[in-house]
Coordinates of C-alpha atoms in Angstrom, one line a residue:
M29 CA 0.0 0.0 0.0
T30 CA 1.1 3.6 -0.7
D31 CA 1.4 5.8 2.4
N32 CA -1.0 8.7 2.4
K33 CA 1.9 11.0 3.2
N34 CA 3.3 10.3 -0.3
L35 CA 0.0 11.3 -2.0
T36 CA -0.5 14.7 -3.5
A37 CA -2.6 16.8 -1.1
T38 CA -6.2 17.6 -2.3
N39 CA -7.1 21.2 -2.9
Y40 CA -10.2 21.1 -0.8
G41 CA -10.9 24.9 -1.2
A42 CA -11.0 24.6 -5.0
L43 CA -12.9 21.2 -4.8
G44 CA -15.5 22.8 -2.6
T45 CA -16.2 25.6 -5.1
L46 CA -16.3 23.0 -8.0
V47 CA -18.8 20.7 -6.3
T48 CA -21.0 23.7 -5.6
V49 CA -21.2 24.2 -9.4
F50 CA -22.0 20.5 -9.7
F51 CA -25.0 21.1 -7.3
F52 CA -26.2 24.0 -9.6
W53 CA -26.2 21.6 -12.6
G54 CA -28.3 19.1 -10.8
F55 CA -30.7 21.6 -9.3
I56 CA -31.2 23.4 -12.6
A57 CA -31.7 20.2 -14.5
A58 CA -34.7 19.6 -12.2
G59 CA -36.6 22.3 -14.2
N60 CA -37.0 19.8 -17.0
S61 CA -39.3 17.7 -14.8
I62 CA -41.8 20.5 -15.3
F63 CA -40.7 21.7 -18.7
I64 CA -41.1 18.4 -20.6
P65 CA -44.7 17.7 -19.4
F66 CA -45.5 21.4 -19.9
C67 CA -44.4 21.2 -23.6
K68 CA -46.2 17.9 -24.1
H69 CA -49.5 19.4 -22.9
Y70 CA -49.1 22.9 -24.3
F71 CA -48.1 21.9 -27.8
A72 CA -50.2 18.6 -27.8
L73 CA -47.1 16.4 -28.4
D74 CA -47.1 12.6 -28.4
Q75 CA -44.5 10.6 -26.4
F76 CA -42.0 10.5 -29.3
Q77 CA -42.3 14.2 -30.0
S78 CA -41.7 15.0 -26.3
Q79 CA -38.5 12.9 -26.5
L80 CA -37.1 15.5 -28.9
I81 CA -36.4 17.6 -25.8
D82 CA -33.9 15.0 -24.6
F83 CA -32.6 14.6 -28.2
A84 CA -31.8 18.3 -28.5
F85 CA -30.2 18.4 -25.1
Y86 CA -27.8 15.4 -25.6
T87 CA -27.0 16.2 -29.2
A88 CA -25.8 19.6 -28.0
Y89 CA -23.1 17.9 -25.9
Y90 CA -21.9 16.1 -29.0
I91 CA -21.8 19.3 -31.1
G92 CA -20.2 21.4 -28.4
A93 CA -17.4 18.9 -27.7
L94 CA -16.8 18.5 -31.5
I95 CA -16.4 22.3 -31.9
L96 CA -13.8 22.3 -29.1
F97 CA -11.9 19.5 -30.7
A98 CA -12.1 21.0 -34.2
Y99 CA -10.7 24.3 -32.8
G100 CA -7.8 22.5 -31.2
S101 CA -7.1 20.4 -34.3
F102 CA -7.0 23.4 -36.6
G103 CA -5.4 25.9 -34.2
G104 CA -2.8 23.5 -32.6
K105 CA -3.9 24.6 -29.2
D106 CA -6.6 23.0 -27.0
L107 CA -9.2 25.7 -26.3
V108 CA -10.0 24.5 -22.8
G109 CA -6.2 24.2 -22.0
K110 CA -5.7 27.7 -23.4
W111 CA -8.4 29.2 -21.3
G112 CA -7.8 27.0 -18.3
Y113 CA -10.3 24.9 -16.5
K114 CA -11.5 27.7 -14.3
S115 CA -12.1 30.2 -17.1
S116 CA -13.7 27.5 -19.3
I117 CA -16.3 26.7 -16.6
I118 CA -17.1 30.4 -16.2
K119 CA -17.6 30.8 -20.0
G120 CA -19.7 27.7 -20.1
L121 CA -22.0 29.0 -17.4
L122 CA -22.3 32.4 -19.1
F123 CA -23.2 30.6 -22.4
S124 CA -25.9 28.5 -20.6
A125 CA -27.3 31.8 -19.1
I126 CA -27.7 33.0 -22.7
G127 CA -29.5 29.8 -23.5
A128 CA -31.9 30.4 -20.6
G129 CA -32.6 33.8 -22.1
A130 CA -33.4 32.2 -25.4
M131 CA -35.8 29.9 -23.6
I132 CA -37.7 32.9 -22.2
V133 CA -38.0 34.4 -25.7
A134 CA -39.2 31.1 -27.1
V135 CA -41.8 30.7 -24.4
Q136 CA -43.1 34.2 -25.1
A137 CA -43.2 33.4 -28.9
N138 CA -45.1 30.1 -28.2
T139 CA -42.7 28.1 -30.4
F140 CA -41.7 24.5 -29.6
A141 CA -38.8 24.7 -32.1
G142 CA -37.5 27.8 -30.3
M143 CA -37.6 26.1 -27.0
L144 CA -35.6 23.2 -28.4
F145 CA -33.1 25.7 -29.7
G146 CA -32.9 27.5 -26.3
L147 CA -32.3 24.1 -24.5
F148 CA -29.7 23.3 -27.1
I149 CA -27.8 26.5 -26.2
V150 CA -28.0 25.7 -22.5
A151 CA -26.6 22.2 -23.1
L152 CA -23.8 23.6 -25.3
G153 CA -22.7 25.6 -22.2
F154 CA -22.9 22.4 -20.2
S155 CA -20.7 20.7 -22.8
L156 CA -17.9 23.2 -22.2
Q157 CA -18.4 23.1 -18.4
Q158 CA -18.2 19.3 -18.2
T159 CA -15.3 19.1 -20.6
A160 CA -13.3 21.2 -18.1
A161 CA -14.9 20.1 -14.8
Q162 CA -14.2 16.3 -15.0
P163 CA -10.4 16.5 -15.6
F164 CA -10.3 19.5 -13.3
A165 CA -11.7 17.5 -10.4
I166 CA -9.2 14.7 -11.1
S167 CA -6.3 17.3 -11.1
L168 CA -7.2 18.8 -7.7
G169 CA -5.3 16.1 -5.8
D170 CA -3.6 12.7 -6.2
P171 CA -4.6 10.9 -9.4
S172 CA -5.3 7.7 -7.3
T173 CA -8.3 9.5 -5.6
G174 CA -9.4 11.3 -8.8
T175 CA -12.4 8.9 -9.3
S176 CA -13.6 9.7 -5.7
R177 CA -13.5 13.5 -6.4
V178 CA -15.6 13.0 -9.5
N179 CA -17.9 10.9 -7.4
L180 CA -18.2 13.6 -4.9
G181 CA -19.2 16.1 -7.6
G182 CA -21.7 13.6 -8.9
G183 CA -23.1 13.0 -5.5
I184 CA -23.7 16.7 -4.9
N185 CA -25.1 16.9 -8.4
S186 CA -27.6 14.1 -7.6
F187 CA -28.6 15.8 -4.3
G188 CA -29.4 19.0 -6.3
T189 CA -31.5 16.9 -8.7
T190 CA -33.3 15.2 -5.7
I191 CA -34.4 18.5 -4.0
G192 CA -34.7 20.5 -7.2
P193 CA -38.2 19.2 -8.2
I194 CA -39.6 20.1 -4.7
V195 CA -38.2 23.7 -4.9
V196 CA -39.4 24.1 -8.5
A197 CA -42.9 22.8 -7.6
L198 CA -43.0 25.2 -4.6
A199 CA -41.9 28.2 -6.8
L200 CA -44.4 27.4 -9.6
F201 CA -47.4 25.9 -7.8
G202 CA -46.9 27.2 -4.2
T203 CA -46.9 23.6 -2.8
T204 CA -44.5 20.7 -2.3
A205 CA -47.2 18.2 -3.1
A206 CA -47.0 15.9 -6.2
V207 CA -47.5 17.9 -9.4
T208 CA -50.5 16.5 -11.3
D209 CA -51.5 16.6 -15.0
S210 CA -54.1 19.2 -14.1
D211 CA -51.4 21.4 -12.4
I212 CA -49.3 21.2 -15.6
A213 CA -52.4 22.0 -17.7
G214 CA -53.1 25.1 -15.6
L215 CA -49.5 26.4 -15.5
K216 CA -49.3 29.9 -17.0
L217 CA -46.7 31.0 -19.4
S218 CA -45.7 33.8 -17.0
K219 CA -44.7 31.2 -14.4
V220 CA -42.5 29.3 -16.9
I221 CA -40.8 32.6 -17.8
V222 CA -40.1 33.2 -14.1
L223 CA -38.6 29.7 -13.9
Y224 CA -36.1 30.3 -16.6
L225 CA -35.3 33.8 -15.3
C226 CA -34.3 32.1 -12.1
V227 CA -32.4 29.4 -14.0
G228 CA -30.4 32.1 -15.8
A229 CA -29.8 33.9 -12.5
L230 CA -28.4 30.7 -11.0
F231 CA -26.0 30.3 -14.0
L232 CA -24.8 33.8 -13.4
A233 CA -24.5 33.3 -9.7
A234 CA -22.4 30.1 -10.2
A235 CA -20.2 31.9 -12.7
S236 CA -19.6 34.7 -10.2
L237 CA -18.9 32.2 -7.4
F238 CA -16.2 30.6 -9.6
Y239 CA -14.8 33.9 -10.8
F240 CA -14.2 35.3 -7.3
A241 CA -13.0 32.1 -5.7
K242 CA -9.3 32.8 -5.0
K243 CA -8.4 29.2 -4.1
V244 CA -9.4 27.9 -7.5
P245 CA -6.3 27.6 -9.7
S246 CA -6.5 28.6 -13.4
G247 CA -5.8 25.0 -14.6
K248 CA -4.2 26.2 -17.8
L249 CA -2.3 23.7 -19.9
E250 CA 0.6 25.3 -21.9
E251 CA 1.5 22.3 -24.0
E252 CA 0.9 22.5 -27.8
T253 CA -1.5 20.0 -29.1
E254 CA -0.5 17.9 -32.1
K255 CA -3.0 18.0 -35.0
A256 CA -5.3 15.1 -35.1
N257 CA -6.6 15.4 -38.6
K258 CA -7.6 11.7 -39.0
A259 CA -9.7 11.8 -35.8
L260 CA -11.3 15.1 -36.9
Y261 CA -12.2 13.8 -40.4
M262 CA -13.6 10.6 -38.9
L263 CA -15.8 12.6 -36.4
L264 CA -16.9 15.0 -39.1
M265 CA -17.9 12.1 -41.4
M266 CA -19.8 10.5 -38.5
T267 CA -21.5 13.8 -37.8
G268 CA -22.5 14.3 -41.4
I269 CA -24.0 10.8 -41.6
L270 CA -25.8 11.2 -38.3
I271 CA -27.4 14.5 -39.5
M272 CA -28.7 12.7 -42.6
L273 CA -30.1 10.0 -40.4
F274 CA -31.6 12.3 -37.8
V275 CA -33.4 14.6 -40.3
P276 CA -36.1 12.0 -41.2
V277 CA -36.5 11.1 -37.5
F278 CA -36.9 14.7 -36.6
N279 CA -39.3 15.4 -39.5
S280 CA -41.5 12.5 -38.5
Y281 CA -42.5 14.3 -35.3
K282 CA -44.9 16.3 -37.5
T283 CA -46.8 13.2 -38.4
D284 CA -50.4 13.3 -37.2
L285 CA -51.3 9.9 -35.7
S286 CA -54.6 11.0 -34.1
N287 CA -56.7 9.2 -36.7
A288 CA -54.1 6.5 -37.7
T289 CA -54.8 2.8 -37.6
Q290 CA -52.8 0.5 -35.5
Q291 CA -51.0 -0.7 -38.6
D292 CA -50.1 2.9 -39.5
V293 CA -48.7 3.5 -36.0
L294 CA -46.6 0.3 -36.3
A295 CA -45.3 1.5 -39.6
I296 CA -44.2 4.9 -38.4
N297 CA -42.6 3.3 -35.3
I298 CA -40.6 0.8 -37.4
Y299 CA -39.6 3.8 -39.7
R300 CA -38.3 5.7 -36.7
L301 CA -36.6 2.7 -35.3
K302 CA -34.8 2.0 -38.5
W303 CA -33.2 5.4 -38.7
L304 CA -32.3 5.4 -34.9
L305 CA -30.6 1.9 -35.3
G306 CA -28.7 3.4 -38.2
A307 CA -27.4 6.2 -36.0
L308 CA -26.3 3.7 -33.4
A309 CA -24.5 1.7 -36.1
V310 CA -22.7 4.9 -37.3
V311 CA -21.3 5.6 -33.8
V312 CA -20.2 2.0 -33.1
V313 CA -18.7 1.4 -36.5
G314 CA -17.0 4.8 -36.6
L315 CA -15.4 4.3 -33.2
M316 CA -14.2 0.8 -34.1
L317 CA -12.7 2.0 -37.4
S318 CA -10.9 4.7 -35.4
Y319 CA -9.7 2.1 -33.0
T320 CA -8.2 -0.2 -35.7
G321 CA -6.9 2.8 -37.7
A322 CA -5.0 4.3 -34.7
K323 CA -3.7 0.9 -33.8
K324 CA -2.0 0.5 -37.2
N325 CA -0.7 4.1 -37.4
P326 CA -1.2 6.5 -34.4
N327 CA 0.0 9.6 -36.3
G328 CA -2.9 12.0 -36.9
W329 CA -5.3 10.4 -34.4
G330 CA -4.4 12.6 -31.4
A331 CA -6.1 11.3 -28.2
M332 CA -7.7 8.6 -30.3
Q333 CA -4.3 6.9 -30.6
Y334 CA -4.9 5.6 -27.1
P335 CA -7.2 2.5 -27.2
Q336 CA -8.5 3.2 -23.6
L337 CA -9.9 6.5 -24.9
V338 CA -11.6 5.1 -27.9
L339 CA -13.2 2.2 -26.1
G340 CA -14.0 4.6 -23.3
M341 CA -15.9 6.9 -25.7
L342 CA -18.1 4.0 -26.6
A343 CA -18.5 3.2 -22.9
I344 CA -19.6 6.7 -22.1
F345 CA -22.0 6.6 -25.0
V346 CA -23.5 3.3 -23.7
Y347 CA -23.5 4.4 -20.1
V348 CA -25.4 7.6 -20.6
G349 CA -27.7 5.8 -22.9
V350 CA -28.6 3.1 -20.5
E351 CA -28.9 5.4 -17.5
V352 CA -31.4 7.6 -19.4
A353 CA -33.2 4.7 -21.1
I354 CA -34.0 2.9 -17.8
G355 CA -35.4 6.0 -16.2
S356 CA -37.2 7.3 -19.3
N357 CA -39.2 4.1 -19.8
L358 CA -40.1 3.4 -16.2
G359 CA -43.3 5.4 -16.3
E360 CA -44.7 3.4 -19.2
L361 CA -43.4 0.1 -17.6
L362 CA -45.3 0.8 -14.3
K363 CA -48.5 1.3 -16.2
Q364 CA -48.5 -2.4 -17.2
K365 CA -50.9 -4.8 -15.5
S366 CA -48.0 -7.0 -14.1
F367 CA -46.6 -3.8 -12.4
G368 CA -49.8 -2.7 -10.8
E369 CA -51.2 -0.4 -13.5
K370 CA -49.8 2.6 -11.7
Q371 CA -50.9 6.1 -12.9
A372 CA -48.5 9.0 -13.1
S373 CA -48.9 10.2 -9.5
E374 CA -48.4 6.6 -8.2
A375 CA -45.4 6.0 -10.4
T376 CA -43.6 9.2 -9.4
P377 CA -42.1 7.8 -6.2
Y378 CA -40.6 4.9 -8.1
I379 CA -39.1 7.1 -10.7
A380 CA -37.8 9.4 -7.9
M381 CA -36.1 6.4 -6.3
Y382 CA -34.5 5.4 -9.5
W383 CA -32.8 8.8 -9.9
G384 CA -32.2 8.9 -6.2
S385 CA -30.3 5.6 -6.5
L386 CA -27.7 7.5 -8.5
M387 CA -27.2 9.7 -5.5
I388 CA -26.9 6.8 -3.1
G389 CA -24.0 5.3 -5.1
R390 CA -22.2 8.6 -5.7
W391 CA -22.3 9.5 -2.0
A392 CA -20.8 6.2 -1.2
G393 CA -18.2 6.5 -3.9
A394 CA -17.1 10.0 -2.7
I395 CA -15.9 8.8 0.6
S396 CA -12.4 8.1 -0.7
A397 CA -12.0 11.7 -1.7
F398 CA -11.2 12.4 1.9
N399 CA -8.1 11.4 3.9
L400 CA -9.7 8.9 6.3
S401 CA -8.5 5.9 8.2
K402 CA -9.3 2.5 6.9
N403 CA -11.7 1.7 9.8
T404 CA -13.5 5.1 9.4
K405 CA -13.8 4.6 5.7
M406 CA -15.3 1.1 6.2
I407 CA -17.9 2.4 8.7
L408 CA -18.9 5.3 6.3
Q409 CA -19.1 2.9 3.3
F410 CA -21.9 1.1 5.2
I411 CA -23.6 4.1 6.8
V412 CA -23.6 6.7 4.0
P413 CA -25.6 4.7 1.4
L414 CA -28.3 4.0 4.0
V415 CA -28.3 7.7 5.1
A416 CA -28.7 8.7 1.4
F417 CA -31.6 6.2 1.1
G418 CA -33.2 7.8 4.1
V419 CA -32.8 11.3 2.6
I420 CA -34.6 10.2 -0.6
I421 CA -37.4 8.6 1.4
G422 CA -37.7 11.7 3.6
V423 CA -37.6 14.2 0.8
N424 CA -40.4 12.4 -1.1
I425 CA -42.5 12.0 2.1
I426 CA -42.2 15.8 2.5
A427 CA -43.5 16.0 -1.1
N428 CA -46.5 14.0 0.1
Y429 CA -45.7 10.8 -1.9
N430 CA -46.5 7.4 -0.4
M431 CA -43.1 5.7 0.0
E432 CA -44.2 2.6 1.9
P433 CA -43.9 0.3 -1.1
L434 CA -40.2 1.3 -1.4
Y435 CA -39.1 0.7 2.2
Y436 CA -37.7 -2.8 1.4
Y437 CA -35.7 -1.3 -1.4
F438 CA -33.0 -0.9 1.2
I439 CA -32.2 -4.6 0.5
C440 CA -30.9 -3.6 -2.9
V441 CA -28.9 -0.8 -1.2
L442 CA -27.3 -3.5 1.0
V443 CA -26.3 -5.5 -2.1
Q444 CA -24.7 -2.3 -3.5
I445 CA -22.8 -1.8 -0.2
A446 CA -21.4 -5.4 -0.5
A447 CA -20.4 -4.7 -4.1
F448 CA -18.5 -1.6 -2.9
F449 CA -16.6 -3.6 -0.3
Y450 CA -15.8 -6.2 -2.9
S451 CA -14.6 -3.6 -5.5
N452 CA -12.3 -1.9 -2.9
D453 CA -12.0 1.4 -4.8
K454 CA -10.5 -0.2 -7.9
P455 CA -12.1 1.6 -10.9
A456 CA -11.9 -1.3 -13.4
K457 CA -13.0 -3.9 -10.8
T458 CA -15.8 -1.6 -9.7
L459 CA -17.0 -1.0 -13.2
M460 CA -16.9 -4.7 -14.0
T461 CA -18.8 -5.6 -10.8
F462 CA -21.6 -3.1 -11.3
G463 CA -21.8 -3.9 -15.0
V464 CA -22.4 -7.6 -14.2
L465 CA -24.9 -6.6 -11.4
G466 CA -26.7 -4.4 -13.9
M467 CA -27.1 -7.3 -16.3
I468 CA -28.4 -9.6 -13.6
A469 CA -30.9 -7.0 -12.3
M470 CA -32.3 -6.3 -15.8
I471 CA -32.6 -10.0 -16.6
I472 CA -34.4 -10.6 -13.3
G473 CA -36.7 -7.7 -14.1
I474 CA -37.5 -9.0 -17.6
N475 CA -38.4 -12.5 -16.3
T476 CA -40.4 -11.6 -13.2
S477 CA -43.2 -9.2 -12.3
G478 CA -44.5 -7.2 -9.4
T479 CA -42.3 -5.9 -6.6
I480 CA -39.3 -8.1 -7.5
A481 CA -39.2 -6.9 -11.1
T482 CA -39.8 -3.3 -10.0
Y483 CA -37.0 -3.4 -7.5
A484 CA -34.7 -5.1 -10.1
F485 CA -35.3 -2.3 -12.7
L486 CA -34.9 0.5 -10.1
S487 CA -31.6 -1.0 -9.0
G488 CA -30.3 -0.2 -12.4
G489 CA -29.8 3.3 -10.9
L490 CA -27.6 1.8 -8.1
C491 CA -25.5 0.1 -10.8
C492 CA -25.2 3.2 -13.0
S493 CA -24.4 5.5 -10.1
I494 CA -20.7 4.7 -9.8
M495 CA -19.9 4.1 -13.5
W496 CA -19.3 7.6 -14.9
P497 CA -16.2 8.4 -12.8
C498 CA -14.8 4.9 -13.3
I499 CA -15.1 5.2 -17.1
F500 CA -13.8 8.7 -17.2
S501 CA -10.7 8.2 -15.1
L502 CA -9.8 4.9 -16.8
S503 CA -10.3 6.5 -20.3
I504 CA -8.1 9.5 -19.8
A505 CA -5.4 7.7 -17.8
G506 CA -2.0 8.1 -19.4
L507 CA -3.1 10.7 -22.0
G508 CA -0.8 13.4 -20.8
K509 CA -1.1 16.5 -23.1
Y510 CA -4.1 14.9 -24.8
T511 CA -6.1 14.9 -21.5
T512 CA -8.5 17.8 -22.3
Q513 CA -8.9 16.6 -25.9
G514 CA -9.8 13.2 -24.6
S515 CA -12.2 14.8 -22.1
A516 CA -13.9 16.5 -25.0
F517 CA -14.2 13.2 -26.9
L518 CA -15.8 11.6 -23.8
I519 CA -18.2 14.5 -23.3
M520 CA -19.1 14.2 -27.0
M521 CA -20.3 10.7 -26.4
I522 CA -23.1 11.9 -24.0
L523 CA -24.9 11.7 -27.4
G524 CA -25.8 8.2 -26.3
G525 CA -28.6 9.7 -24.2
G526 CA -30.2 11.0 -27.4
I527 CA -30.0 7.7 -29.3
I528 CA -30.3 4.7 -27.0
P529 CA -33.5 5.7 -25.1
P530 CA -35.5 6.4 -28.2
I531 CA -34.4 3.0 -29.6
Q532 CA -35.7 1.3 -26.4
G533 CA -38.9 3.3 -26.6
K534 CA -39.5 2.3 -30.2
L535 CA -38.8 -1.3 -29.4
A536 CA -41.4 -1.0 -26.7
D537 CA -43.9 0.4 -29.2
V538 CA -43.2 -2.4 -31.7
F539 CA -42.9 -5.3 -29.2
N540 CA -43.3 -5.0 -25.4
I541 CA -42.1 -2.5 -22.8
Q542 CA -40.8 -5.1 -20.4
Q543 CA -38.9 -7.0 -23.2
S544 CA -37.4 -3.7 -24.4
Y545 CA -35.2 -3.8 -21.3
W546 CA -32.9 -6.3 -23.2
I547 CA -31.3 -3.0 -24.5
P548 CA -30.0 -2.2 -21.0
V549 CA -28.8 -5.8 -20.6
F550 CA -26.5 -5.4 -23.7
C551 CA -25.4 -2.0 -22.5
F552 CA -24.3 -3.3 -19.1
A553 CA -22.6 -6.2 -20.8
Y554 CA -20.4 -3.9 -22.9
L555 CA -19.5 -1.8 -19.8
A556 CA -18.4 -5.0 -18.0
L557 CA -16.3 -5.9 -21.1
F558 CA -14.7 -2.5 -21.2
A559 CA -13.6 -2.8 -17.6
I560 CA -11.9 -6.1 -18.4
L561 CA -10.2 -4.8 -21.6
V562 CA -9.1 -1.4 -20.3
K563 CA -7.3 -3.0 -17.3
G564 CA -5.1 -5.0 -19.7
I565 CA -4.6 -2.0 -22.0
L566 CA -3.4 0.2 -19.2
K567 CA -1.1 -2.5 -17.8
K568 CA 0.6 -2.8 -21.2
Q569 CA 1.3 1.0 -21.1
G570 CA 2.9 0.6 -17.6
I571 CA -0.1 2.1 -15.8
N572 CA -1.3 -0.1 -12.9
Y573 CA -4.3 2.0 -12.2
E574 CA -5.9 -0.6 -9.9
E575 CA -3.1 -0.7 -7.3
A576 CA -2.8 3.1 -7.2
S577 CA -6.5 3.6 -6.8
S578 CA -6.9 1.0 -4.1
S579 CA -4.2 2.6 -2.0
G580 CA -5.5 6.1 -2.2
G581 CA -8.2 5.8 0.3
H582 CA -6.4 3.9 3.0

């Protein structure tokens, strides 16, 4: 074991400021819980049309990160490295504030396309913020505890997401009670404008907090970035093909299905599924071609010359996709007879527990970010997840939801705690363990019904909770001067949240909602495979990431 005295000290002042911004991201994202159903009602959208909101949001991450990379490739200087992590986050927050302003204009103009554009601008700012924030968190201390610092940010982010809906409901409806369809229907445009005025103000407040924080280093990287023309051309080609595939999908939202026959509905669902599967194939094939091309000749591939980065890009794509897909389809799943035919208000506590499960895992994963004794850490690894579970139960009880059916979900939390002890802070082992558990949970959910199946699908959130920091830190390990470029590539792959969930949704329309959860099974399978492959790849490069990480918290 490595002695704690030999580890680089964590800059807790800068880390505290950074995780505050993570909280703002989660809190602000809670506004979508009102915005999406509002748009669905106000513009009379069907389920697929309302999914275009997620599509616009996640596509912006891809476009924003691609722009950052293209600038660095043509200019020979990484833009985030040139500005520094601190300045990049500030600029991203200001850009998101502009997006919030665009949302206000769109609401006043009563245009759904305008709202999608405004949300796209907000997410472009998020893309810049996240490209800087993830490696920034890792750089604020010893690399061996970098995963834990990212987990800490994620845990604070999830806490913001957990309490956000209650605060938003209180601001818009004057109550913390469950928001009903009739509440949404009666929501005035003036209240939505106030919501996004507050969102814009929070972006500006976060930017000011970061700007005036003296303990936060600039995080500038002075090294020149070698041109990566091959990677740029591959990504531009992928983008062009994706645009061609997305256009017919986007245009199909105008299709009026109000008087359509069942056969017509099936036909349009298969039509949309075909183009979405094509988009998935473009991403997978494009990344695999990049992987093999860089392996033969690394010149011109930039960060993509590192196999851990390319395989990690696909892992982030799959991870974001599966996290969003499980949650997005839960409402429809719980309406089924075998799940108790729960209506929207009855299903809300279950959906809240799914997203809350992400907080449970991230709180537990953040423990190693602090310099604690081995015994203290072991005690906290048991207590913290249960405390987080209690917070979720308590917050939703305050919101007047019936949480009694979810009390025994703590058994799933105990399984997660056991998995944490087994993984022992080793990123690859942790990712593999939770990938396998995710597969098992989804298969149990597919083949059972009632409470067991419900808990199994909800536990997908526990499995996903710890994956992002593991994938991110493993993917950028050993990249050196290509770190921020690699970070941009990884953020780009958040695009998975705009492709995989609609694919599962369309499979549910064509076949069966419960059977559509085979998509998450395959996603978790790849994540477990990535964990196995990346460990060997890093070892060949002389990076024994597992040993370093396991020692960091002891």
